[in-house]
Amino acid sequence: MSAAALPGTDRIASPALVHTAQAVAAEALRAPLREVRARVVDDGRGALAVEVTSPLVLPALGSHTVPDEPVLATAHRARATIAERLRTITGRKVERVSVTFSSAVLDVPRRVR
């Protein structure tokens, strides 16, 4: 008997979807995981809507580095990355991703000890 023929259901609980969305968003936005919040809603047809609130990571002032892309391009790129990664990880269709930047944090390079 193959694994696909076994009776039963497989579900990903809501907290697992939220934590996965937070981790994926933190990675896509290069933001600290502890400062990223996500809300995941099932639309009733199996597709997900994701709302992410995260700080905008900016280079340290005076570091003479310029952000690689405008803020809106960062949000657009991150939304596409979040949707694709969540679809790959969960197998669920991601219908919509909204990103809200709630604050700004400096991306200070850390020294290796």
mmCIF file of N, CA and C in Angstrom:
data_model
loop_
_atom_site.group_PDB
_atom_site.id
_atom_site.type_symbol
_atom_site.label_atom_id
_atom_site.label_comp_id
_atom_site.label_asym_id
_atom_site.label_seq_id
_atom_site.Cartn_x
_atom_site.Cartn_y
_atom_site.Cartn_z
ATOM 1 N N MET A 1 0.852 -1.180 0.000
ATOM 2 C CA MET A 1 0.000 0.000 0.000
ATOM 3 C C MET A 1 0.896 1.241 0.000
ATOM 4 N N SER A 2 0.673 2.135 -0.938
ATOM 5 C CA SER A 2 1.502 3.339 -1.016
ATOM 6 C C SER A 2 1.042 4.371 0.004
ATOM 7 N N ALA A 3 1.945 5.297 0.314
ATOM 8 C CA ALA A 3 1.627 6.337 1.295
ATOM 9 C C ALA A 3 0.469 7.207 0.819
ATOM 10 N N ALA A 4 0.320 7.392 -0.479
ATOM 11 C CA ALA A 4 -0.755 8.231 -1.006
ATOM 12 C C ALA A 4 -2.124 7.582 -0.829
ATOM 13 N N ALA A 5 -2.166 6.261 -0.655
ATOM 14 C CA ALA A 5 -3.439 5.554 -0.549
ATOM 15 C C ALA A 5 -3.933 5.445 0.889
ATOM 16 N N LEU A 6 -3.184 5.923 1.859
ATOM 17 C CA LEU A 6 -3.602 5.835 3.252
ATOM 18 C C LEU A 6 -4.746 6.796 3.526
ATOM 19 N N PRO A 7 -5.765 6.343 4.249
ATOM 20 C CA PRO A 7 -6.852 7.257 4.597
ATOM 21 C C PRO A 7 -6.393 8.272 5.643
ATOM 22 N N GLY A 8 -7.034 9.413 5.660
ATOM 23 C CA GLY A 8 -6.708 10.447 6.641
ATOM 24 C C GLY A 8 -6.516 11.786 5.956
ATOM 25 N N THR A 9 -6.180 12.768 6.745
ATOM 26 C CA THR A 9 -5.965 14.114 6.214
ATOM 27 C C THR A 9 -4.646 14.670 6.728
ATOM 28 N N ASP A 10 -4.118 15.597 5.988
ATOM 29 C CA ASP A 10 -2.907 16.319 6.385
ATOM 30 C C ASP A 10 -3.266 17.795 6.456
ATOM 31 N N ARG A 11 -2.960 18.412 7.574
ATOM 32 C CA ARG A 11 -3.270 19.833 7.746
ATOM 33 C C ARG A 11 -2.073 20.553 8.343
ATOM 34 N N ILE A 12 -1.955 21.796 7.990
ATOM 35 C CA ILE A 12 -0.957 22.656 8.611
ATOM 36 C C ILE A 12 -1.742 23.616 9.494
ATOM 37 N N ALA A 13 -1.513 23.541 10.792
ATOM 38 C CA ALA A 13 -2.259 24.367 11.739
ATOM 39 C C ALA A 13 -1.950 25.847 11.530
ATOM 40 N N SER A 14 -2.883 26.675 11.911
ATOM 41 C CA SER A 14 -2.756 28.123 11.744
ATOM 42 C C SER A 14 -1.483 28.696 12.369
ATOM 43 N N PRO A 15 -1.126 28.308 13.617
ATOM 44 C CA PRO A 15 0.123 28.852 14.176
ATOM 45 C C PRO A 15 1.356 28.479 13.353
ATOM 46 N N ALA A 16 1.358 27.291 12.780
ATOM 47 C CA ALA A 16 2.491 26.881 11.950
ATOM 48 C C ALA A 16 2.560 27.725 10.680
ATOM 49 N N LEU A 17 1.404 28.038 10.092
ATOM 50 C CA LEU A 17 1.384 28.900 8.906
ATOM 51 C C LEU A 17 1.892 30.300 9.240
ATOM 52 N N VAL A 18 1.472 30.818 10.392
ATOM 53 C CA VAL A 18 1.892 32.161 10.807
ATOM 54 C C VAL A 18 3.398 32.203 11.048
ATOM 55 N N HIS A 19 3.926 31.230 11.774
ATOM 56 C CA HIS A 19 5.368 31.212 12.063
ATOM 57 C C HIS A 19 6.179 31.031 10.782
ATOM 58 N N THR A 20 5.678 30.203 9.877
ATOM 59 C CA THR A 20 6.361 30.016 8.601
ATOM 60 C C THR A 20 6.361 31.320 7.807
ATOM 61 N N ALA A 21 5.224 32.002 7.770
ATOM 62 C CA ALA A 21 5.136 33.284 7.057
ATOM 63 C C ALA A 21 6.073 34.319 7.672
ATOM 64 N N GLN A 22 6.168 34.348 9.001
ATOM 65 C CA GLN A 22 7.076 35.291 9.667
ATOM 66 C C GLN A 22 8.525 35.005 9.283
ATOM 67 N N ALA A 23 8.907 33.741 9.307
ATOM 68 C CA ALA A 23 10.290 33.382 8.986
ATOM 69 C C ALA A 23 10.618 33.702 7.529
ATOM 70 N N VAL A 24 9.707 33.368 6.632
ATOM 71 C CA VAL A 24 9.923 33.645 5.210
ATOM 72 C C VAL A 24 10.004 35.154 4.967
ATOM 73 N N ALA A 25 9.123 35.919 5.609
ATOM 74 C CA ALA A 25 9.123 37.374 5.438
ATOM 75 C C ALA A 25 10.395 37.999 6.003
ATOM 76 N N ALA A 26 10.823 37.543 7.165
ATOM 77 C CA ALA A 26 12.050 38.076 7.765
ATOM 78 C C ALA A 26 13.239 37.841 6.839
ATOM 79 N N GLU A 27 13.289 36.665 6.248
ATOM 80 C CA GLU A 27 14.378 36.350 5.321
ATOM 81 C C GLU A 27 14.287 37.223 4.066
ATOM 82 N N ALA A 28 13.094 37.355 3.501
ATOM 83 C CA ALA A 28 12.919 38.124 2.267
ATOM 84 C C ALA A 28 13.203 39.608 2.471
ATOM 85 N N LEU A 29 12.854 40.123 3.645
ATOM 86 C CA LEU A 29 13.041 41.546 3.933
ATOM 87 C C LEU A 29 14.348 41.847 4.654
ATOM 88 N N ARG A 30 15.121 40.808 4.975
ATOM 89 C CA ARG A 30 16.379 40.932 5.723
ATOM 90 C C ARG A 30 16.151 41.667 7.042
ATOM 91 N N ALA A 31 15.026 41.353 7.678
ATOM 92 C CA ALA A 31 14.647 41.995 8.940
ATOM 93 C C ALA A 31 14.804 41.004 10.088
ATOM 94 N N PRO A 32 14.999 41.498 11.306
ATOM 95 C CA PRO A 32 15.098 40.598 12.461
ATOM 96 C C PRO A 32 13.779 39.845 12.667
ATOM 97 N N LEU A 33 13.857 38.536 12.796
ATOM 98 C CA LEU A 33 12.664 37.695 12.944
ATOM 99 C C LEU A 33 11.788 38.162 14.092
ATOM 100 N N ARG A 34 12.393 38.559 15.201
ATOM 101 C CA ARG A 34 11.609 38.940 16.386
ATOM 102 C C ARG A 34 10.783 40.203 16.157
ATOM 103 N N GLU A 35 11.079 40.959 15.096
ATOM 104 C CA GLU A 35 10.354 42.202 14.828
ATOM 105 C C GLU A 35 9.356 42.087 13.672
ATOM 106 N N VAL A 36 9.252 40.903 13.084
ATOM 107 C CA VAL A 36 8.340 40.687 11.960
ATOM 108 C C VAL A 36 7.068 40.023 12.467
ATOM 109 N N ARG A 37 5.934 40.540 12.039
ATOM 110 C CA ARG A 37 4.638 39.962 12.407
ATOM 111 C C ARG A 37 3.923 39.553 11.128
ATOM 112 N N ALA A 38 3.165 38.467 11.214
ATOM 113 C CA ALA A 38 2.404 38.007 10.055
ATOM 114 C C ALA A 38 1.009 37.593 10.491
ATOM 115 N N ARG A 39 0.085 37.776 9.594
ATOM 116 C CA ARG A 39 -1.284 37.316 9.777
ATOM 117 C C ARG A 39 -1.615 36.525 8.523
ATOM 118 N N VAL A 40 -2.103 35.299 8.698
ATOM 119 C CA VAL A 40 -2.419 34.433 7.570
ATOM 120 C C VAL A 40 -3.897 34.078 7.644
ATOM 121 N N VAL A 41 -4.608 34.294 6.539
ATOM 122 C CA VAL A 41 -6.039 34.019 6.483
ATOM 123 C C VAL A 41 -6.312 33.091 5.306
ATOM 124 N N ASP A 42 -7.096 32.038 5.559
ATOM 125 C CA ASP A 42 -7.549 31.132 4.504
ATOM 126 C C ASP A 42 -8.806 31.739 3.897
ATOM 127 N N ASP A 43 -8.849 31.846 2.578
ATOM 128 C CA ASP A 43 -10.004 32.488 1.935
ATOM 129 C C ASP A 43 -11.213 31.565 1.806
ATOM 130 N N GLY A 44 -11.136 30.361 2.350
ATOM 131 C CA GLY A 44 -12.250 29.425 2.282
ATOM 132 C C GLY A 44 -12.206 28.519 1.069
ATOM 133 N N ARG A 45 -11.335 28.823 0.127
ATOM 134 C CA ARG A 45 -11.174 27.990 -1.067
ATOM 135 C C ARG A 45 -9.796 27.346 -1.107
ATOM 136 N N GLY A 46 -9.073 27.451 0.005
ATOM 137 C CA GLY A 46 -7.751 26.836 0.080
ATOM 138 C C GLY A 46 -6.595 27.775 -0.194
ATOM 139 N N ALA A 47 -6.879 28.991 -0.644
ATOM 140 C CA ALA A 47 -5.810 29.958 -0.908
ATOM 141 C C ALA A 47 -5.567 30.799 0.342
ATOM 142 N N LEU A 48 -4.356 31.294 0.468
ATOM 143 C CA LEU A 48 -3.973 32.078 1.639
ATOM 144 C C LEU A 48 -3.823 33.556 1.286
ATOM 145 N N ALA A 49 -4.165 34.403 2.239
ATOM 146 C CA ALA A 49 -3.874 35.833 2.169
ATOM 147 C C ALA A 49 -2.947 36.128 3.340
ATOM 148 N N VAL A 50 -1.836 36.781 3.074
ATOM 149 C CA VAL A 50 -0.817 37.021 4.091
ATOM 150 C C VAL A 50 -0.624 38.526 4.258
ATOM 151 N N GLU A 51 -0.637 38.970 5.512
ATOM 152 C CA GLU A 51 -0.350 40.366 5.838
ATOM 153 C C GLU A 51 0.891 40.388 6.719
ATOM 154 N N VAL A 52 1.910 41.091 6.267
ATOM 155 C CA VAL A 52 3.188 41.149 6.978
ATOM 156 C C VAL A 52 3.428 42.576 7.454
ATOM 157 N N THR A 53 3.836 42.710 8.703
ATOM 158 C CA THR A 53 4.268 43.992 9.253
ATOM 159 C C THR A 53 5.713 43.815 9.693
ATOM 160 N N SER A 54 6.577 44.678 9.183
ATOM 161 C CA SER A 54 8.008 44.511 9.418
ATOM 162 C C SER A 54 8.688 45.868 9.446
ATOM 163 N N PRO A 55 9.826 45.946 10.125
ATOM 164 C CA PRO A 55 10.616 47.172 9.994
ATOM 165 C C PRO A 55 11.301 47.201 8.628
ATOM 166 N N LEU A 56 11.546 48.386 8.142
ATOM 167 C CA LEU A 56 12.311 48.581 6.920
ATOM 168 C C LEU A 56 13.778 48.626 7.320
ATOM 169 N N VAL A 57 14.578 47.752 6.756
ATOM 170 C CA VAL A 57 15.998 47.687 7.099
ATOM 171 C C VAL A 57 16.765 48.635 6.176
ATOM 172 N N LEU A 58 17.441 49.597 6.786
ATOM 173 C CA LEU A 58 18.191 50.612 6.046
ATOM 174 C C LEU A 58 19.663 50.557 6.428
ATOM 175 N N PRO A 59 20.552 50.952 5.510
ATOM 176 C CA PRO A 59 21.967 51.007 5.874
ATOM 177 C C PRO A 59 22.195 52.080 6.935
ATOM 178 N N ALA A 60 23.201 51.878 7.749
ATOM 179 C CA ALA A 60 23.515 52.834 8.816
ATOM 180 C C ALA A 60 23.845 54.192 8.206
ATOM 181 N N LEU A 61 23.320 55.233 8.834
ATOM 182 C CA LEU A 61 23.610 56.586 8.366
ATOM 183 C C LEU A 61 25.107 56.847 8.479
ATOM 184 N N GLY A 62 25.652 57.504 7.498
ATOM 185 C CA GLY A 62 27.074 57.793 7.511
ATOM 186 C C GLY A 62 27.927 56.646 6.991
ATOM 187 N N SER A 63 27.297 55.553 6.598
ATOM 188 C CA SER A 63 28.075 54.413 6.098
ATOM 189 C C SER A 63 28.390 54.561 4.616
ATOM 190 N N HIS A 64 27.831 55.594 3.990
ATOM 191 C CA HIS A 64 28.063 55.896 2.581
ATOM 192 C C HIS A 64 27.570 54.787 1.660
ATOM 193 N N THR A 65 26.663 53.961 2.153
ATOM 194 C CA THR A 65 26.052 52.963 1.284
ATOM 195 C C THR A 65 24.631 53.405 0.976
ATOM 196 N N VAL A 66 24.224 53.147 -0.221
ATOM 197 C CA VAL A 66 22.891 53.517 -0.676
ATOM 198 C C VAL A 66 22.080 52.232 -0.806
ATOM 199 N N PRO A 67 20.805 52.252 -0.418
ATOM 200 C CA PRO A 67 19.993 51.043 -0.591
ATOM 201 C C PRO A 67 20.037 50.559 -2.034
ATOM 202 N N ASP A 68 20.007 49.244 -2.207
ATOM 203 C CA ASP A 68 20.092 48.646 -3.539
ATOM 204 C C ASP A 68 18.914 49.023 -4.426
ATOM 205 N N GLU A 69 17.759 49.289 -3.811
ATOM 206 C CA GLU A 69 16.552 49.552 -4.584
ATOM 207 C C GLU A 69 15.626 50.466 -3.785
ATOM 208 N N PRO A 70 14.694 51.132 -4.447
ATOM 209 C CA PRO A 70 13.728 51.968 -3.724
ATOM 210 C C PRO A 70 12.852 51.116 -2.795
ATOM 211 N N VAL A 71 12.256 51.758 -1.809
ATOM 212 C CA VAL A 71 11.445 51.054 -0.815
ATOM 213 C C VAL A 71 10.305 50.280 -1.469
ATOM 214 N N LEU A 72 9.619 50.886 -2.427
ATOM 215 C CA LEU A 72 8.508 50.187 -3.077
ATOM 216 C C LEU A 72 8.983 48.973 -3.864
ATOM 217 N N ALA A 73 10.152 49.058 -4.471
ATOM 218 C CA ALA A 73 10.703 47.901 -5.179
ATOM 219 C C ALA A 73 11.059 46.796 -4.189
ATOM 220 N N THR A 74 11.568 47.178 -3.020
ATOM 221 C CA THR A 74 11.866 46.200 -1.970
ATOM 222 C C THR A 74 10.599 45.477 -1.549
ATOM 223 N N ALA A 75 9.529 46.231 -1.324
ATOM 224 C CA ALA A 75 8.258 45.624 -0.917
ATOM 225 C C ALA A 75 7.714 44.712 -2.010
ATOM 226 N N HIS A 76 7.779 45.148 -3.261
ATOM 227 C CA HIS A 76 7.267 44.346 -4.374
ATOM 228 C C HIS A 76 8.050 43.040 -4.514
ATOM 229 N N ARG A 77 9.374 43.138 -4.458
ATOM 230 C CA ARG A 77 10.219 41.947 -4.553
ATOM 231 C C ARG A 77 9.934 40.997 -3.404
ATOM 232 N N ALA A 78 9.820 41.550 -2.201
ATOM 233 C CA ALA A 78 9.574 40.721 -1.018
ATOM 234 C C ALA A 78 8.222 40.027 -1.104
ATOM 235 N N ARG A 79 7.199 40.724 -1.587
ATOM 236 C CA ARG A 79 5.870 40.101 -1.709
ATOM 237 C C ARG A 79 5.923 38.891 -2.630
ATOM 238 N N ALA A 80 6.608 39.027 -3.758
ATOM 239 C CA ALA A 80 6.720 37.908 -4.697
ATOM 240 C C ALA A 80 7.502 36.752 -4.077
ATOM 241 N N THR A 81 8.585 37.076 -3.381
ATOM 242 C CA THR A 81 9.403 36.041 -2.732
ATOM 243 C C THR A 81 8.614 35.329 -1.645
ATOM 244 N N ILE A 82 7.892 36.085 -0.829
ATOM 245 C CA ILE A 82 7.102 35.499 0.257
ATOM 246 C C ILE A 82 6.044 34.558 -0.318
ATOM 247 N N ALA A 83 5.333 35.005 -1.343
ATOM 248 C CA ALA A 83 4.289 34.167 -1.950
ATOM 249 C C ALA A 83 4.876 32.874 -2.503
ATOM 250 N N GLU A 84 5.967 32.975 -3.224
ATOM 251 C CA GLU A 84 6.577 31.785 -3.836
ATOM 252 C C GLU A 84 7.112 30.809 -2.788
ATOM 253 N N ARG A 85 7.819 31.341 -1.792
ATOM 254 C CA ARG A 85 8.390 30.464 -0.750
ATOM 255 C C ARG A 85 7.293 29.791 0.066
ATOM 256 N N LEU A 86 6.233 30.522 0.415
ATOM 257 C CA LEU A 86 5.133 29.909 1.163
ATOM 258 C C LEU A 86 4.449 28.834 0.336
ATOM 259 N N ARG A 87 4.260 29.089 -0.958
ATOM 260 C CA ARG A 87 3.659 28.082 -1.829
ATOM 261 C C ARG A 87 4.535 26.834 -1.892
ATOM 262 N N THR A 88 5.834 27.035 -2.004
ATOM 263 C CA THR A 88 6.762 25.907 -2.072
ATOM 264 C C THR A 88 6.768 25.113 -0.771
ATOM 265 N N ILE A 89 6.786 25.797 0.358
ATOM 266 C CA ILE A 89 6.875 25.123 1.659
ATOM 267 C C ILE A 89 5.566 24.447 2.040
ATOM 268 N N THR A 90 4.441 25.145 1.855
ATOM 269 C CA THR A 90 3.156 24.628 2.345
ATOM 270 C C THR A 90 2.348 23.890 1.291
ATOM 271 N N GLY A 91 2.641 24.131 0.029
ATOM 272 C CA GLY A 91 1.839 23.528 -1.027
ATOM 273 C C GLY A 91 0.506 24.234 -1.227
ATOM 274 N N ARG A 92 0.306 25.364 -0.575
ATOM 275 C CA ARG A 92 -0.952 26.117 -0.673
ATOM 276 C C ARG A 92 -0.772 27.298 -1.619
ATOM 277 N N LYS A 93 -1.833 27.639 -2.319
ATOM 278 C CA LYS A 93 -1.816 28.810 -3.190
ATOM 279 C C LYS A 93 -1.846 30.060 -2.314
ATOM 280 N N VAL A 94 -1.005 31.026 -2.640
ATOM 281 C CA VAL A 94 -0.985 32.300 -1.919
ATOM 282 C C VAL A 94 -1.599 33.336 -2.852
ATOM 283 N N GLU A 95 -2.802 33.761 -2.502
ATOM 284 C CA GLU A 95 -3.575 34.672 -3.348
ATOM 285 C C GLU A 95 -3.100 36.117 -3.235
ATOM 286 N N ARG A 96 -2.698 36.519 -2.020
ATOM 287 C CA ARG A 96 -2.361 37.930 -1.803
ATOM 288 C C ARG A 96 -1.343 38.048 -0.682
ATOM 289 N N VAL A 97 -0.391 38.955 -0.852
ATOM 290 C CA VAL A 97 0.575 39.286 0.198
ATOM 291 C C VAL A 97 0.615 40.805 0.318
ATOM 292 N N SER A 98 0.419 41.300 1.532
ATOM 293 C CA SER A 98 0.516 42.738 1.807
ATOM 294 C C SER A 98 1.678 42.960 2.765
ATOM 295 N N VAL A 99 2.505 43.944 2.468
ATOM 296 C CA VAL A 99 3.641 44.271 3.327
ATOM 297 C C VAL A 99 3.474 45.701 3.826
ATOM 298 N N THR A 100 3.563 45.866 5.142
ATOM 299 C CA THR A 100 3.521 47.186 5.763
ATOM 300 C C THR A 100 4.819 47.387 6.531
ATOM 301 N N PHE A 101 5.523 48.483 6.228
ATOM 302 C CA PHE A 101 6.718 48.814 6.988
ATOM 303 C C PHE A 101 6.284 49.677 8.162
ATOM 304 N N SER A 102 6.490 49.174 9.372
ATOM 305 C CA SER A 102 6.007 49.847 10.577
ATOM 306 C C SER A 102 7.044 50.768 11.208
ATOM 307 N N SER A 103 8.293 50.559 10.884
ATOM 308 C CA SER A 103 9.379 51.354 11.450
ATOM 309 C C SER A 103 10.603 51.150 10.567
ATOM 310 N N ALA A 104 11.692 51.736 10.978
ATOM 311 C CA ALA A 104 12.951 51.541 10.262
ATOM 312 C C ALA A 104 14.012 51.120 11.269
ATOM 313 N N VAL A 105 14.841 50.187 10.862
ATOM 314 C CA VAL A 105 15.967 49.765 11.696
ATOM 315 C C VAL A 105 17.226 49.859 10.852
ATOM 316 N N LEU A 106 18.322 50.121 11.515
ATOM 317 C CA LEU A 106 19.596 50.231 10.818
ATOM 318 C C LEU A 106 20.239 48.867 10.683
ATOM 319 N N ASP A 107 20.763 48.616 9.501
ATOM 320 C CA ASP A 107 21.479 47.378 9.229
ATOM 321 C C ASP A 107 22.941 47.623 9.580
ATOM 322 N N VAL A 108 23.269 47.380 10.841
ATOM 323 C CA VAL A 108 24.621 47.619 11.325
ATOM 324 C C VAL A 108 25.417 46.326 11.184
ATOM 325 N N PRO A 109 26.512 46.365 10.409
ATOM 326 C CA PRO A 109 27.325 45.156 10.285
ATOM 327 C C PRO A 109 27.892 44.752 11.643
ATOM 328 N N ARG A 110 27.831 43.491 11.922
ATOM 329 C CA ARG A 110 28.333 42.996 13.211
ATOM 330 C C ARG A 110 29.723 42.417 13.023
ATOM 331 N N ARG A 111 30.539 42.588 14.043
ATOM 332 C CA ARG A 111 31.900 42.058 13.990
ATOM 333 C C ARG A 111 31.895 40.598 14.386
ATOM 334 N N VAL A 112 32.704 39.848 13.712
ATOM 335 C CA VAL A 112 32.852 38.433 14.029
ATOM 336 C C VAL A 112 33.881 38.304 15.134
ATOM 337 N N ARG A 113 33.555 37.515 16.136
ATOM 338 C CA ARG A 113 34.491 37.340 17.256
ATOM 339 C C ARG A 113 35.392 36.165 17.028
#
